Every structure is written in C-alpha cells, then in structure tokens.
CSV table of C-alpha atoms in Angstrom, one decimal:
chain,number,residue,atom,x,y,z
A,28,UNK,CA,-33.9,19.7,129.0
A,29,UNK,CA,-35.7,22.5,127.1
A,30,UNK,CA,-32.9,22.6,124.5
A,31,UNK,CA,-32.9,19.0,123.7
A,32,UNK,CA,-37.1,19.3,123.3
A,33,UNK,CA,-36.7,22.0,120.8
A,34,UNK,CA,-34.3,20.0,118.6
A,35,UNK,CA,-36.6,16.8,118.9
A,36,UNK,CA,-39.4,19.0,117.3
A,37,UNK,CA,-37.1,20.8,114.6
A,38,UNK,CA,-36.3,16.8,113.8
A,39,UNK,CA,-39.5,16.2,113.6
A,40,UNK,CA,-40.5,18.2,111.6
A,41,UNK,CA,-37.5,18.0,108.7
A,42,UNK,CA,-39.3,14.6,108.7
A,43,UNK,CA,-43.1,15.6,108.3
A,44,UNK,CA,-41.4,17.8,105.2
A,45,UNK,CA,-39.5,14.9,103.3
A,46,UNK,CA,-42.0,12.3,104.0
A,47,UNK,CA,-44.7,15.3,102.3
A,48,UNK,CA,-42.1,15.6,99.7
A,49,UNK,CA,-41.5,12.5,98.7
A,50,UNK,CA,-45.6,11.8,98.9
A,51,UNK,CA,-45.4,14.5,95.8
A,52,UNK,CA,-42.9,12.7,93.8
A,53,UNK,CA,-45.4,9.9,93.9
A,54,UNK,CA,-48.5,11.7,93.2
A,55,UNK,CA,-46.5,13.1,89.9
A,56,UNK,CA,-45.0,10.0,88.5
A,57,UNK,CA,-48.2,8.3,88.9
A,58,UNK,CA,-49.6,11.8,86.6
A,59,UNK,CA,-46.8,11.3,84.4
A,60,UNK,CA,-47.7,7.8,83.5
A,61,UNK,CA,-51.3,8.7,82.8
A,62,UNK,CA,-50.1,10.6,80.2
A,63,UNK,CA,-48.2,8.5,78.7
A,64,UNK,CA,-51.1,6.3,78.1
A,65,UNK,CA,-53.4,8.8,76.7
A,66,UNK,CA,-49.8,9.7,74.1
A,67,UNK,CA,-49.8,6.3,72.8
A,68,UNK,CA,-53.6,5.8,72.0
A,69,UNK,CA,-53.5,9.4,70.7
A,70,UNK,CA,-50.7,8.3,68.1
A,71,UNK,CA,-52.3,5.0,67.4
A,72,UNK,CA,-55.1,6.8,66.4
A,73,UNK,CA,-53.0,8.9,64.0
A,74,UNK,CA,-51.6,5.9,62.3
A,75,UNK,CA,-55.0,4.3,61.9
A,76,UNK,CA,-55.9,7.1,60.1
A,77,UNK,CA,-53.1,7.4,57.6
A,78,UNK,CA,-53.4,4.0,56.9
A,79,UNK,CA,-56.9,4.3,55.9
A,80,UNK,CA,-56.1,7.4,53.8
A,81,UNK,CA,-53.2,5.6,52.1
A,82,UNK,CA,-56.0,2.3,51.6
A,83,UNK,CA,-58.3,5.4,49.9
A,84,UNK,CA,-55.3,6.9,47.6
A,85,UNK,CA,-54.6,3.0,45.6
A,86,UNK,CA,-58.1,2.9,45.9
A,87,UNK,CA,-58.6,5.9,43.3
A,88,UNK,CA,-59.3,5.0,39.6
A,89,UNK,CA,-56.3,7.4,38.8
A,90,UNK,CA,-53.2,6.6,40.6
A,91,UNK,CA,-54.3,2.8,39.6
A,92,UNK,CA,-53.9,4.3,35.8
A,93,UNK,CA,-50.4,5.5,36.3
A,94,UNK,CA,-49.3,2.7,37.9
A,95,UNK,CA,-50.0,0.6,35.4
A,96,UNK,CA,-48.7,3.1,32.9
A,97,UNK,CA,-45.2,3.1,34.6
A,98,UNK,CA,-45.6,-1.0,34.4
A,99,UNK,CA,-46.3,-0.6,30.6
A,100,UNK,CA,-43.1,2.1,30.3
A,101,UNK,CA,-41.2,-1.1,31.8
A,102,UNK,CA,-42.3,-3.7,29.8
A,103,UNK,CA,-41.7,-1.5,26.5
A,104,UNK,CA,-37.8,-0.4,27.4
A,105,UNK,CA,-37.2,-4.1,28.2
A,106,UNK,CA,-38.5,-4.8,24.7
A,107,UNK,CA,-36.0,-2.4,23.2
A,108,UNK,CA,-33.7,-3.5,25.2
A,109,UNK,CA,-34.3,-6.9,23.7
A,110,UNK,CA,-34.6,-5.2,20.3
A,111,UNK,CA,-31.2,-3.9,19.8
A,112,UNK,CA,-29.8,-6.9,22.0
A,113,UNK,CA,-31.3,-8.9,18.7
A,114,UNK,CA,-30.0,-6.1,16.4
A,115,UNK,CA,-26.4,-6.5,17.4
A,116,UNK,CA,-26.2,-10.5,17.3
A,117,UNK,CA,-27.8,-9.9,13.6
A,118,UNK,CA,-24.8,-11.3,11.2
A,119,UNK,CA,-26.4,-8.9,8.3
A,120,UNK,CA,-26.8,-5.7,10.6
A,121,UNK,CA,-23.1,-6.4,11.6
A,122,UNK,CA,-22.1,-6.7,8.1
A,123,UNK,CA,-24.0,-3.5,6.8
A,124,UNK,CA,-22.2,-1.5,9.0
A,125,UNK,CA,-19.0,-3.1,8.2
A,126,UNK,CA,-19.6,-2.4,4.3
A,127,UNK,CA,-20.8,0.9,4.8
A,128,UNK,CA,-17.7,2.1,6.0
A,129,UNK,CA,-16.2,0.4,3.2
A,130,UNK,CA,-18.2,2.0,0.9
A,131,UNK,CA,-17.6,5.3,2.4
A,132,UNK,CA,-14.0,4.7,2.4
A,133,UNK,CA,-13.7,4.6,6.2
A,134,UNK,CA,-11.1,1.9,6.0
A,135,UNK,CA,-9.4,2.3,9.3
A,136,UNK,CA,-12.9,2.4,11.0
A,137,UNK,CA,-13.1,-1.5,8.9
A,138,UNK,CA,-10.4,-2.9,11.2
A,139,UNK,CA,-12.1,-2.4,14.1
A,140,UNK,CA,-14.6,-5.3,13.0
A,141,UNK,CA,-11.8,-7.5,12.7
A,142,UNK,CA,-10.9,-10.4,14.3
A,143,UNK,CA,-8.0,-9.8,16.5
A,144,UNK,CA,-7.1,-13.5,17.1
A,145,UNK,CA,-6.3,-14.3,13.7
A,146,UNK,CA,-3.0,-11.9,13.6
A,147,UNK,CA,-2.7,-12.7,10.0
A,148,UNK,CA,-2.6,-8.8,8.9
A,149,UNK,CA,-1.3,-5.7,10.0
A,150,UNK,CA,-4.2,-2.6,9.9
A,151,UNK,CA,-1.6,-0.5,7.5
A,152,UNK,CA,-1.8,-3.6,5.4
A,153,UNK,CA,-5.3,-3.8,5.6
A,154,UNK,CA,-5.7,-0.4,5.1
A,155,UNK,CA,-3.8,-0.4,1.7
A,156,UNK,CA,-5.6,-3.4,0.6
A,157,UNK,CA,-9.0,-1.9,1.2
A,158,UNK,CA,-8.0,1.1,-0.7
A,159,UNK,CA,-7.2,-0.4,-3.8
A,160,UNK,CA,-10.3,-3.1,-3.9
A,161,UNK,CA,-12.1,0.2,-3.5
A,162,UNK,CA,-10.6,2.2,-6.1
A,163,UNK,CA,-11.5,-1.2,-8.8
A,164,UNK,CA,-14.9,-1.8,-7.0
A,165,UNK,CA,-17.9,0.6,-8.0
A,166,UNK,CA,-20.9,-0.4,-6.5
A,167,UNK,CA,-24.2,0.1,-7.6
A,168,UNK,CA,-27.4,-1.4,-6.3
A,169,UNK,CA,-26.5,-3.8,-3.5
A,170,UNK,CA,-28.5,-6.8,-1.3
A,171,UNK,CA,-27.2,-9.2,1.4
A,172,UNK,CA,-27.6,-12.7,1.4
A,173,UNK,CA,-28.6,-14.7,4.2
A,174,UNK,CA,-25.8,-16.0,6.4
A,175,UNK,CA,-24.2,-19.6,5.2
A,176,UNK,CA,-22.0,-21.9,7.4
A,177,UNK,CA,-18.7,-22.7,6.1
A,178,UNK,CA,-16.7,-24.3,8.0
A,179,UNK,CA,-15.5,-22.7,11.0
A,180,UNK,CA,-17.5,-19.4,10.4
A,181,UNK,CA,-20.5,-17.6,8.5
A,182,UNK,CA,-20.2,-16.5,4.8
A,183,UNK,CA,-22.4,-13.3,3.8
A,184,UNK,CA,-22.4,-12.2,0.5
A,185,UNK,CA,-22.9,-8.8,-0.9
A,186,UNK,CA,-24.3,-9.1,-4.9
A,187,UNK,CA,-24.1,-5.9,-6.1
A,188,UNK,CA,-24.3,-4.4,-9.8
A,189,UNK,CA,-21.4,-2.4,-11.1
A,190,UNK,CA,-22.4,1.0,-11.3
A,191,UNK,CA,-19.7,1.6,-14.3
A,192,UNK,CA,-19.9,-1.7,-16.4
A,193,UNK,CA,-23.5,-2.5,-15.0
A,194,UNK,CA,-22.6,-6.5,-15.0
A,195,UNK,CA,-23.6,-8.7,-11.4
A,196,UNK,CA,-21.0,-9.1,-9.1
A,197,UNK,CA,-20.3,-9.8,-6.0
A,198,UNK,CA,-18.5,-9.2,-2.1
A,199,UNK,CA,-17.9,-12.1,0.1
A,200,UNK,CA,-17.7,-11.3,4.0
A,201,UNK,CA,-16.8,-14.2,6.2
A,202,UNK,CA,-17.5,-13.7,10.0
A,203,UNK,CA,-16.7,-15.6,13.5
A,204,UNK,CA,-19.5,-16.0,15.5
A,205,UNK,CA,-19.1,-15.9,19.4
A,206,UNK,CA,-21.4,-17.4,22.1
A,207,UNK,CA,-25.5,-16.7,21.9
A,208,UNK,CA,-28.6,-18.5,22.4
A,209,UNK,CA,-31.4,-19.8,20.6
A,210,UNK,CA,-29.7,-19.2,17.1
A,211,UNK,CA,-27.9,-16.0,17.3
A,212,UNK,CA,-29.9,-14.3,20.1
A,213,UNK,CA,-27.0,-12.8,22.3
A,214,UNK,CA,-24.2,-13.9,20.0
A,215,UNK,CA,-21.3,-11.9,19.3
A,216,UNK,CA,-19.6,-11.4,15.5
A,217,UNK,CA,-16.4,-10.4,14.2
A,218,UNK,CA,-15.0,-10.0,10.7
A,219,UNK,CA,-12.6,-12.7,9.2
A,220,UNK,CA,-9.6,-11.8,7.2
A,221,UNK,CA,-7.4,-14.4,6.5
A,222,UNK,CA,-9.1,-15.4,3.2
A,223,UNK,CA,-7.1,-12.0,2.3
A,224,UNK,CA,-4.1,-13.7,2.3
A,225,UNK,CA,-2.9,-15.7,-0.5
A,226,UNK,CA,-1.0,-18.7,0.5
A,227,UNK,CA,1.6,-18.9,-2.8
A,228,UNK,CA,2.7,-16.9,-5.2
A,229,UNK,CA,5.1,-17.9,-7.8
A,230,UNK,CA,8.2,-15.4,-9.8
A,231,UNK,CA,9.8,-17.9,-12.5
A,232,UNK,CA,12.9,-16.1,-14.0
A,233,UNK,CA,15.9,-17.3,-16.4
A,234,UNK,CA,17.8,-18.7,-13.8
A,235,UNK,CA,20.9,-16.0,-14.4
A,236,UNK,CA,18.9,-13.3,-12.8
A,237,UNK,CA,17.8,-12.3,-9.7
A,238,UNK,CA,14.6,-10.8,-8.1
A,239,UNK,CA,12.9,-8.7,-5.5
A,240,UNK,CA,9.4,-9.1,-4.2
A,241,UNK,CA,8.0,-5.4,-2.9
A,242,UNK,CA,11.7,-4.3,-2.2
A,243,UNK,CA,12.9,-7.6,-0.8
A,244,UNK,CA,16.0,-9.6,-2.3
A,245,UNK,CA,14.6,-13.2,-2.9
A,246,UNK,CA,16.9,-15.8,-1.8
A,247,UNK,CA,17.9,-19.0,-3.0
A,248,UNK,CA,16.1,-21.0,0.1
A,249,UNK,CA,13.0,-19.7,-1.6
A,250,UNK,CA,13.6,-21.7,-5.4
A,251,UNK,CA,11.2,-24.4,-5.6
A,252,UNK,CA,10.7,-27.1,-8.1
A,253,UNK,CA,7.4,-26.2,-8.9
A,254,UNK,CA,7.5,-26.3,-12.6
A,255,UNK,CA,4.9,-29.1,-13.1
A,256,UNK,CA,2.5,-27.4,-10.4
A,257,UNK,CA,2.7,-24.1,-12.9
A,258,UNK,CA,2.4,-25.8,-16.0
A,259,UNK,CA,-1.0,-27.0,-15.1
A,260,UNK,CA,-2.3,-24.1,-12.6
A,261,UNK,CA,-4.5,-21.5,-14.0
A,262,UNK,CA,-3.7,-18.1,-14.5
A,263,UNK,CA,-0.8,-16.2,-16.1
A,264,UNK,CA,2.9,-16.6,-16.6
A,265,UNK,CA,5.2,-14.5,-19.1
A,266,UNK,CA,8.8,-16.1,-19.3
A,267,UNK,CA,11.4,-14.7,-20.9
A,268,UNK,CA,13.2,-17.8,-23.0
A,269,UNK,CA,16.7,-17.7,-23.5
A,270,UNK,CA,17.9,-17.2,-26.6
A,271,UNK,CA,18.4,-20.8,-28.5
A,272,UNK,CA,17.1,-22.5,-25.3
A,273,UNK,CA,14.3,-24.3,-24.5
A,274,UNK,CA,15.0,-26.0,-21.5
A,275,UNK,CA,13.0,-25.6,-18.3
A,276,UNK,CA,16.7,-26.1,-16.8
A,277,UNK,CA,17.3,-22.2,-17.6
A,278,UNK,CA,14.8,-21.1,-15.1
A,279,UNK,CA,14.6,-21.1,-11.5
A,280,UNK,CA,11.1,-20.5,-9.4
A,281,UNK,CA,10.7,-18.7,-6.6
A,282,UNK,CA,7.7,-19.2,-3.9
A,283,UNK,CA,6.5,-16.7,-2.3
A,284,UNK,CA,4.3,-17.6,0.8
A,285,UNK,CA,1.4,-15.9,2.9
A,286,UNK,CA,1.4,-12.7,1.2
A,287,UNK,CA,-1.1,-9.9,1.4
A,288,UNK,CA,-3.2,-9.5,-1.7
A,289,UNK,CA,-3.5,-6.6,-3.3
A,290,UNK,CA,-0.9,-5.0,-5.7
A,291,UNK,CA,2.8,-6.2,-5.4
A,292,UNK,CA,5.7,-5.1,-7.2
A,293,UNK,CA,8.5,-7.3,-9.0
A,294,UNK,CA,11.9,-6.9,-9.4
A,295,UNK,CA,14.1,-8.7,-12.0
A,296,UNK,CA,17.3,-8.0,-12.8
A,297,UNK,CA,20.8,-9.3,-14.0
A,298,UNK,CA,24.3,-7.2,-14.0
A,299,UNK,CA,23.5,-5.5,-17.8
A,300,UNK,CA,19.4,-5.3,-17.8
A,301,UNK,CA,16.2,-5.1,-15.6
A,302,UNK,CA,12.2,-5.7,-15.5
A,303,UNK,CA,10.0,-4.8,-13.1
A,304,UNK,CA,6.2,-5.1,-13.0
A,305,UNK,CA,3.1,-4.8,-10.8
A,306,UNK,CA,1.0,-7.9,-10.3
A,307,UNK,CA,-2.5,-7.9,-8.6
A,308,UNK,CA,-3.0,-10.8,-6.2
A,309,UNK,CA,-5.7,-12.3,-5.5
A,310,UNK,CA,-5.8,-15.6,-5.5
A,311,UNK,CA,-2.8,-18.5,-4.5
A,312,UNK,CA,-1.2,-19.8,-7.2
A,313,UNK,CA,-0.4,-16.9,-8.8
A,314,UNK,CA,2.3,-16.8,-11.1
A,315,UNK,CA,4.4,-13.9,-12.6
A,316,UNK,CA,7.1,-14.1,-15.2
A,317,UNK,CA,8.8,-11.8,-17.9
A,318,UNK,CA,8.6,-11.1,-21.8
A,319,UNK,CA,11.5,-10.0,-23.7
A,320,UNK,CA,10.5,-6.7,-24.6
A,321,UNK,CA,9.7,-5.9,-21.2
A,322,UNK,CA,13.7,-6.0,-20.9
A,323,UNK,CA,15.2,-2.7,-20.4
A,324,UNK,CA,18.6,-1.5,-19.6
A,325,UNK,CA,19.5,-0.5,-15.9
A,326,UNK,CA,18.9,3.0,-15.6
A,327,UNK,CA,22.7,3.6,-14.4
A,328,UNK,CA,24.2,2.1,-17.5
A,329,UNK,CA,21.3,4.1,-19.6
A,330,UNK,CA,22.6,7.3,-18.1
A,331,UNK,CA,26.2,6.9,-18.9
A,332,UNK,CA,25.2,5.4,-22.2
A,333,UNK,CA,23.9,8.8,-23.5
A,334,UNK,CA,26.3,10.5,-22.1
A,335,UNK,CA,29.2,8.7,-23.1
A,336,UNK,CA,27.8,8.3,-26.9
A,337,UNK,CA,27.4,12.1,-26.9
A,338,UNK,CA,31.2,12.8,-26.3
A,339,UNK,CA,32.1,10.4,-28.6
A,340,UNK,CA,30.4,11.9,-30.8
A,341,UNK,CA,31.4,15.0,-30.6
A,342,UNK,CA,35.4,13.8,-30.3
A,343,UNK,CA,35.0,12.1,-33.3
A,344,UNK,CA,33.8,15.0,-35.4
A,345,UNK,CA,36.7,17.1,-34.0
A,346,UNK,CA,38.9,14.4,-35.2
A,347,UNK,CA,37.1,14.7,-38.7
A,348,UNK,CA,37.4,18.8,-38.9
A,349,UNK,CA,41.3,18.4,-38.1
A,350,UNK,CA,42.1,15.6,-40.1
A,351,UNK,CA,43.2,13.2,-37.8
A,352,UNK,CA,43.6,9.9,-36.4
A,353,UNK,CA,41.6,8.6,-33.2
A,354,UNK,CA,42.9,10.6,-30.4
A,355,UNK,CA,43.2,9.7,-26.7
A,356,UNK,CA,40.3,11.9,-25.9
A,357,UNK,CA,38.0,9.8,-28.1
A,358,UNK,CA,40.1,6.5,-27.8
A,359,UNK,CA,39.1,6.6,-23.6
A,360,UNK,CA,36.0,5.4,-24.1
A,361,UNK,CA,36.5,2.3,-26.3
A,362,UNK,CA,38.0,-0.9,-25.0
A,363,UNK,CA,41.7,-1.6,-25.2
A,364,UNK,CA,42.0,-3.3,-28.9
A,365,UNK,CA,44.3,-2.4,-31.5
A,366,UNK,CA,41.7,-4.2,-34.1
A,367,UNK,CA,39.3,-1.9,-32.9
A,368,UNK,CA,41.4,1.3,-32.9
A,369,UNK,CA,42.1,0.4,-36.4
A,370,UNK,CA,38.2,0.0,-37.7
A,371,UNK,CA,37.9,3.6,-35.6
A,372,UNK,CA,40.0,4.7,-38.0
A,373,UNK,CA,38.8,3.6,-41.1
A,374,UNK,CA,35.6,4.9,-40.1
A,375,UNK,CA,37.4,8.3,-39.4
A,376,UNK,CA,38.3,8.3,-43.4
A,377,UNK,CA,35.6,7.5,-44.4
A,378,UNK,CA,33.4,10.7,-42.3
A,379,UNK,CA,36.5,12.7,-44.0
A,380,UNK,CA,36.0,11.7,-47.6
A,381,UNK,CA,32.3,12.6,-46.7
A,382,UNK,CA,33.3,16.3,-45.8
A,383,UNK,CA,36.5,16.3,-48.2
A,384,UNK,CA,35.5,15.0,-51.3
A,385,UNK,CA,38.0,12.7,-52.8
A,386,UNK,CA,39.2,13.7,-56.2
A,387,UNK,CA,38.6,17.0,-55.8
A,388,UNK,CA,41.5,19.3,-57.2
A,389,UNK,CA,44.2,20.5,-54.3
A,390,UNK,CA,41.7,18.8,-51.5
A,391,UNK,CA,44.6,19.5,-49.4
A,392,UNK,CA,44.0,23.4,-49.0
A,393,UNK,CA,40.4,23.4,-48.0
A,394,UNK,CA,39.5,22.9,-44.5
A,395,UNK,CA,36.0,22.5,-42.8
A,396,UNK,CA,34.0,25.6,-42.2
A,397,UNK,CA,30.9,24.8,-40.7
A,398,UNK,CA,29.5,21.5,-39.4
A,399,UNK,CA,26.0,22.0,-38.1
A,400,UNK,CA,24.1,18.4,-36.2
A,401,UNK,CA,20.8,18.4,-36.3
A,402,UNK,CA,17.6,15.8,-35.4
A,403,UNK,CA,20.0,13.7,-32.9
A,404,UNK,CA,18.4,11.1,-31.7
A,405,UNK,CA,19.7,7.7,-30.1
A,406,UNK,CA,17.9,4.1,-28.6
A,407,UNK,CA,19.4,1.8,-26.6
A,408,UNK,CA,19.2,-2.0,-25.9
A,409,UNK,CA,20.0,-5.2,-24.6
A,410,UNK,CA,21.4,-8.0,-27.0
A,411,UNK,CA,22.8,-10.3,-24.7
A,412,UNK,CA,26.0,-12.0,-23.2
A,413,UNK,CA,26.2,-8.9,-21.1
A,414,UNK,CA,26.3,-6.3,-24.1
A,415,UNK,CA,24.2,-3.1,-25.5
A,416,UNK,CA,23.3,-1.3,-28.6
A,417,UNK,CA,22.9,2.2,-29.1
A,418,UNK,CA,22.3,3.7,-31.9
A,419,UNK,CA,23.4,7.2,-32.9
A,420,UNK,CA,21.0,8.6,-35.6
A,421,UNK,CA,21.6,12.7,-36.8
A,422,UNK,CA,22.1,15.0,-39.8
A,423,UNK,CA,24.7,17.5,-40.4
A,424,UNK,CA,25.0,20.5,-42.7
A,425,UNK,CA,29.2,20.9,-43.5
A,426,UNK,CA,30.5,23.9,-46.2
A,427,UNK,CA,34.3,22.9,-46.7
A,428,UNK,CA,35.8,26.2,-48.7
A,429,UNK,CA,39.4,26.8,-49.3
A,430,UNK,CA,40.9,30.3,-49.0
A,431,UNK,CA,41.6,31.5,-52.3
A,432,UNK,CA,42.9,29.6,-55.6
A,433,UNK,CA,46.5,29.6,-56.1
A,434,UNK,CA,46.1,31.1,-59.9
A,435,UNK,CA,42.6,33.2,-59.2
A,436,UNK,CA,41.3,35.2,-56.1
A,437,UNK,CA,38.1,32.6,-56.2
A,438,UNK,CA,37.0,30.8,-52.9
A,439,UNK,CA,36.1,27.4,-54.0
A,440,UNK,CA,33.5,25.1,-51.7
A,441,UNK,CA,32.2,21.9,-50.8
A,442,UNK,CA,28.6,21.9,-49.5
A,443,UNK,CA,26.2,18.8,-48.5
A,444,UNK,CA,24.1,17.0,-45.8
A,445,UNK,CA,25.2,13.7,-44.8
A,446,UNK,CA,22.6,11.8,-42.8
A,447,UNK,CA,24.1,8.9,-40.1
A,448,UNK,CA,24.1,6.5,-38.0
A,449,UNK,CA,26.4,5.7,-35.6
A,450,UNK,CA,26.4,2.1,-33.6
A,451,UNK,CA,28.5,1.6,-30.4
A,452,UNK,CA,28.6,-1.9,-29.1
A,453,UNK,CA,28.8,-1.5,-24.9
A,454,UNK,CA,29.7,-4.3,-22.5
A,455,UNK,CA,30.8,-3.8,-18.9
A,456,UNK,CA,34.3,-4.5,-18.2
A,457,UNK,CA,35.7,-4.2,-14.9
A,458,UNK,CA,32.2,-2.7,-13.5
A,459,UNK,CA,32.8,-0.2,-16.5
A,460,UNK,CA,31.1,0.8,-19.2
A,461,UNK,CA,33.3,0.5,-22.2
A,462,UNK,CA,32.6,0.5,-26.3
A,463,UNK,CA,33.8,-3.1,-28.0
A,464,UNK,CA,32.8,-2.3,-31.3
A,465,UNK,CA,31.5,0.5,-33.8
A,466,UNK,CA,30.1,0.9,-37.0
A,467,UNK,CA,28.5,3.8,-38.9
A,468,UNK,CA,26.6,4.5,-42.2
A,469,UNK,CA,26.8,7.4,-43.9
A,470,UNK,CA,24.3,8.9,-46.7
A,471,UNK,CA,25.8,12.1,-48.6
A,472,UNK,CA,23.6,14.5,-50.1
A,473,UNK,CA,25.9,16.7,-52.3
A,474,UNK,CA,25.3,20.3,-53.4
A,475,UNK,CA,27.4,21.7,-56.1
C-alpha cells in the first residue's frame, strides 16, 4: 500500500509539471503575438514616411526640370526620326544620291537603286552602259527638277551645263514609287531602267551578205520588210548600192529587238570583203547601213595577198635575169589558163627588152648583173563579182654588162631605172586564192 501511494504522488506530480508547462507555452505565444502587432505598425510607419519623402523629391523645382528635359529629349529624336523618315521618301534626295554616284563613277553602287522587278538588264550591262554615258557626259553646274508623273512612275530631271562645250543639257531619271502617305510621307522609291532599252534597231545590207550584231550571226527569221518604216524614220542609214542597181530588192533588213543602248558593234561581210562599224544607240528606230568605201578586204585574203604578190614578184624577176619563160614556181600562183600563161609571157619580154635593150649589138652575150628594188609599195581592193586588185608599184636599178668584146678586151654595159607597176587580178577559186589576170607598165629611164 505504501508503494502504490508513492507512485500516485510521482503521477501527480509529472502532471502539476506538464500542465505548468504547457501554461508557459501559452503565456509566450500570447508575447509572441504582441509583437507582431507592434512589427506591423512599426513598418507602416516606415512606409508612410517614404512615401512622404518621395511626395517631397517630385515636389522639388529641380527633378520637375529634368523631367521635363528628358520629355523634350523625346519629343526631339521623334522629330528626327520623322526627319529622315521624310528624307528617304524625298524622290529628289533619292535621286541625288543616285547621281552622285554616277558622277563619281560608282556605277556598280547605281544598280543597287534599281528596280529589280523589271529584269530588263543585267548589272554588267548596266555597268558598261553607265560607263560610256559617263565618259560622253561632262557635267558642270547641275539642279533637279521637281518630280512629274508619267505614266506609271515619276520623271526627275537633271539640267545641267556641259562643263566642256558649256551648252544646257540635260539627265532624265524615272523612278517607281512604293506605298506612303499623305503625298510621299513613308513612301518608298526605286530607279527605273527600262527606258535604257531600245525596242528596234535596224542593219539594212545588200542582200548577198551577211551580218553579226556584237558577235552574233544574224539569221534569216530576223529580215523584216521594213523598208517603208526606214524610208520615213529619222536618223541615219549608209547603204552600200550595188553596182548598176537601184532596186530596194537588193537589200535585206534585219531587226534587232530590245537591245541595250550604248555602243554596239556591226559586222558585215560576204565570202571576198568585210565592214564593220560601231553605232551608238540610243534611241529605237535606229538604223545602220554601209558606204562603199567602208568596204575592205577580209583580213585572211589581205594577208595572203601580200604575200603571194611578193613571190610573184620576185619569181618573175628571176625569170627576167635568166631569160626565160614563166616557170612552174611562178606559174603556181596564177589560175589554170593557157591565155593567161601566154599574156605572162609577153609581159616577161617585155621586162627583158627593158633590161636587155633590143637592138643592141651581140645582146646575146650580156647578162644581168645587178637588179636592185626599191620604194615597193602595193594597195589592195575589192571590185566585185568576188574579185581583187592589187597593185604592185616599185623601182629597180639593173647594170646588164657583157664580159669582154669578142675584137677588144672592153666590158660593154646597159645601165637604167625602170619604174612599175604590177596589177594581179585575185578571185577565190576552190576556197583559194588564185591570180586570173595580170598586167604591168613599165617606165625606162636609160643611162648611157
């Protein structure tokens, strides 16, 4: 019984200490929230007061100053920005910079301002033709002109005065304009270029010859019967007229169509002779045609000419010093003809008699000694029905002496200068250059 009453107090009082403990816990959390509370209004009053020291800083004359500085700073760089936004959709500002870089020389820098869409030129094209307007355009003084509506886009033209012949001319831009507002405000410009192409362009020819246009063969789907058209059309045409011929039937007339302008080089030329030429273009309608005397032999046929004519030469002389006949060395280069090997040698003969006077006491026993050619010179050109002249002109010194005189130990000579011309008639036979005629003229100048 004594045991069991001493655990009943030990209970007991394990329960006086948790209920004291837990009394504690109370007693703090009760602390704890009190100061909480005084926390809060603590920090409220903090806020208050940054608030009212924030209310004083907008409330100082200064920092109201710089505000409205900053608001100025705004509206000013919107205003640029408005500026240059009214800079770029300027037609004329555009245009400046394009000409500047023409006149600068900046060509490739040009084609950026082009309009892509209109894929009517290539930049190298462009290129080219901007060079050579610059190298015939020297400009002085310069104004733009306000921007005019044609059509579908905006002319500006540049007046400027030649700085070299001092007279008023003139540059004509034409530009594409792209969106905007209120006028041009926002709009967008690029540079047209297809007034740079011509639209025709017209080679008239004698119809038995052909022709080229920068290189390429034009072909017979390009002849046009466009006669009447160039009969009345401005500008300028050369024709070549065949001989006793009139007749526009003789002719034939290429067209040439959507060509760059600019320089362009023709071609004209038959199996025997050629022309060639450089016409500036710029304007449709062109025309381009031939004289005469622009006619010149093919440079092929010139070559072998000369050097053909210079071995004949030279064979025939041989044949002279010796005496003799035409030989097959000198008889290669003439055509097949047995009338013409006879006139070859009559003409022989007669360049003997000139070196071997006729008459002359035992003529038999002298023999050429010296034969010295001097001031050669030759020409060449184109007669027609496929056949050439070329003239031979020269002078030669000749001393013909004999030994000695059958009765006396005296040398006798022959001395002079003969001046002459020999003509060779070519035509081609077979693709080959061959001689179909001859003649010569011979001026003796005797010394005795």
């Amino acid at each position: 019984m004594e045991e069991k009453k001493e655990e009943l107090q030990e209970n007991n009082q394990e329960n006086i200490q948790y209920n004291n403990q837990e009394n504690d816990q109370e007693i703090s959390l009760e602390e704890a929230f009190e100061n909480d509370e005084a926390i809060l209004e603590e920090a409220t009053e903090e806020k208050n007061a940054d608030s009212s020291k924030k209310k004083s800083i907008f409330d100082n004359n200064f920092v109201r100053l710089l505000v409205a500085m900053f608001i100025l700073a705004c509206c000013a760089g919107l205003g640029a920005g408005i500026a240059v936004v009214e800079d770029k959709s300027d037609p004329i500002a555009y245009v400046a910079q394009y000409f500047g870089k023409f006149l600068v020389k900046d060509f490739e820098g040009m084609y950026k301002y082009v309009d892509n869409s209109e894929d009517v030129i290539k930049k190298e094209e462009f290129v080219k033709l901007m060079k050579e307007l610059k190298s015939e355009t020297n400009v002085g003084s310069y104004e733009f002109k306000k921007a005019e509506k044609v059509d579908d886009r905006y002319r500006i033209r540049v007046n400027y005065i030649d700085s070299v012949t001092e007279e008023d001319c003139r540059f004509d831009i034409y530009l594409y304009k792209h969106g905007g507002i209120f006028s041009n405000l926002f709009s967008k410009w690029s540079v047209s270029v297809r007034d740079y192409v011509a639209k025709d362009f017209y080679v008239k020819i004698p119809a038995t010859m052909k022709a080229k246009f920068d290189g390429e063969e034009l072909s017979d789907n390009q002849i046009c019967e466009a006669d009447s058209y160039i009969k009345t059309s401005t500008g300028e045409i050369m024709i070549i007229n065949p001989e006793n011929s009139d007749s526009m039937s003789e002719f034939k007339t290429y067209k040439v169509e959507n060509i760059i302008m600019g320089n362009h080089y023709v071609y004209v030329y038959s199996d025997y002779m050629e022309m060639d030429r450089t016409v500036s273009i710029f304007e449709s309608g062109k025309k381009a045609g031939f004289v005469a005397e622009q006619a010149k032999i093919k440079k092929d046929y010139l070559q072998t000419m000369e050097k053909n004519s210079g071995e004949i030469v030279k064979e025939f002389y041989e044949a002279v010093r010796n005496r003799k006949t035409a030989t097959k060395k000198l008889l290669i280069y003439f055509e097949n003809n047995k009338k013409l090997k006879k006139k070859i040698n009559k003409l022989l003969l007669a360049s003997q008699d000139a070196v071997f006077w006729p008459d002359t006491r035992n003529i038999d026993d002298y023999k050429l000694m010296e034969l010295n050619f001097s001031d050669m010179k030759h020409e060449a050109e184109y007669i027609g029905d496929g056949k050439y002249k070329f003239n031979y002109s020269y002078s030669y010194y000749y001393l013909s002496s004999t030994d000695t005189s059958v009765s006396t130990s005296y040398i006798f000579e022959l001395e002079g200068d003969v001046n002459s011309t020999m003509t060779l008639t070519y035509k081609v036979v077979d693709g080959k250059l061959v001689v179909s005629d001859i003649a010569m003229k011979n001026k003796n100048k005797k010394k005795k």
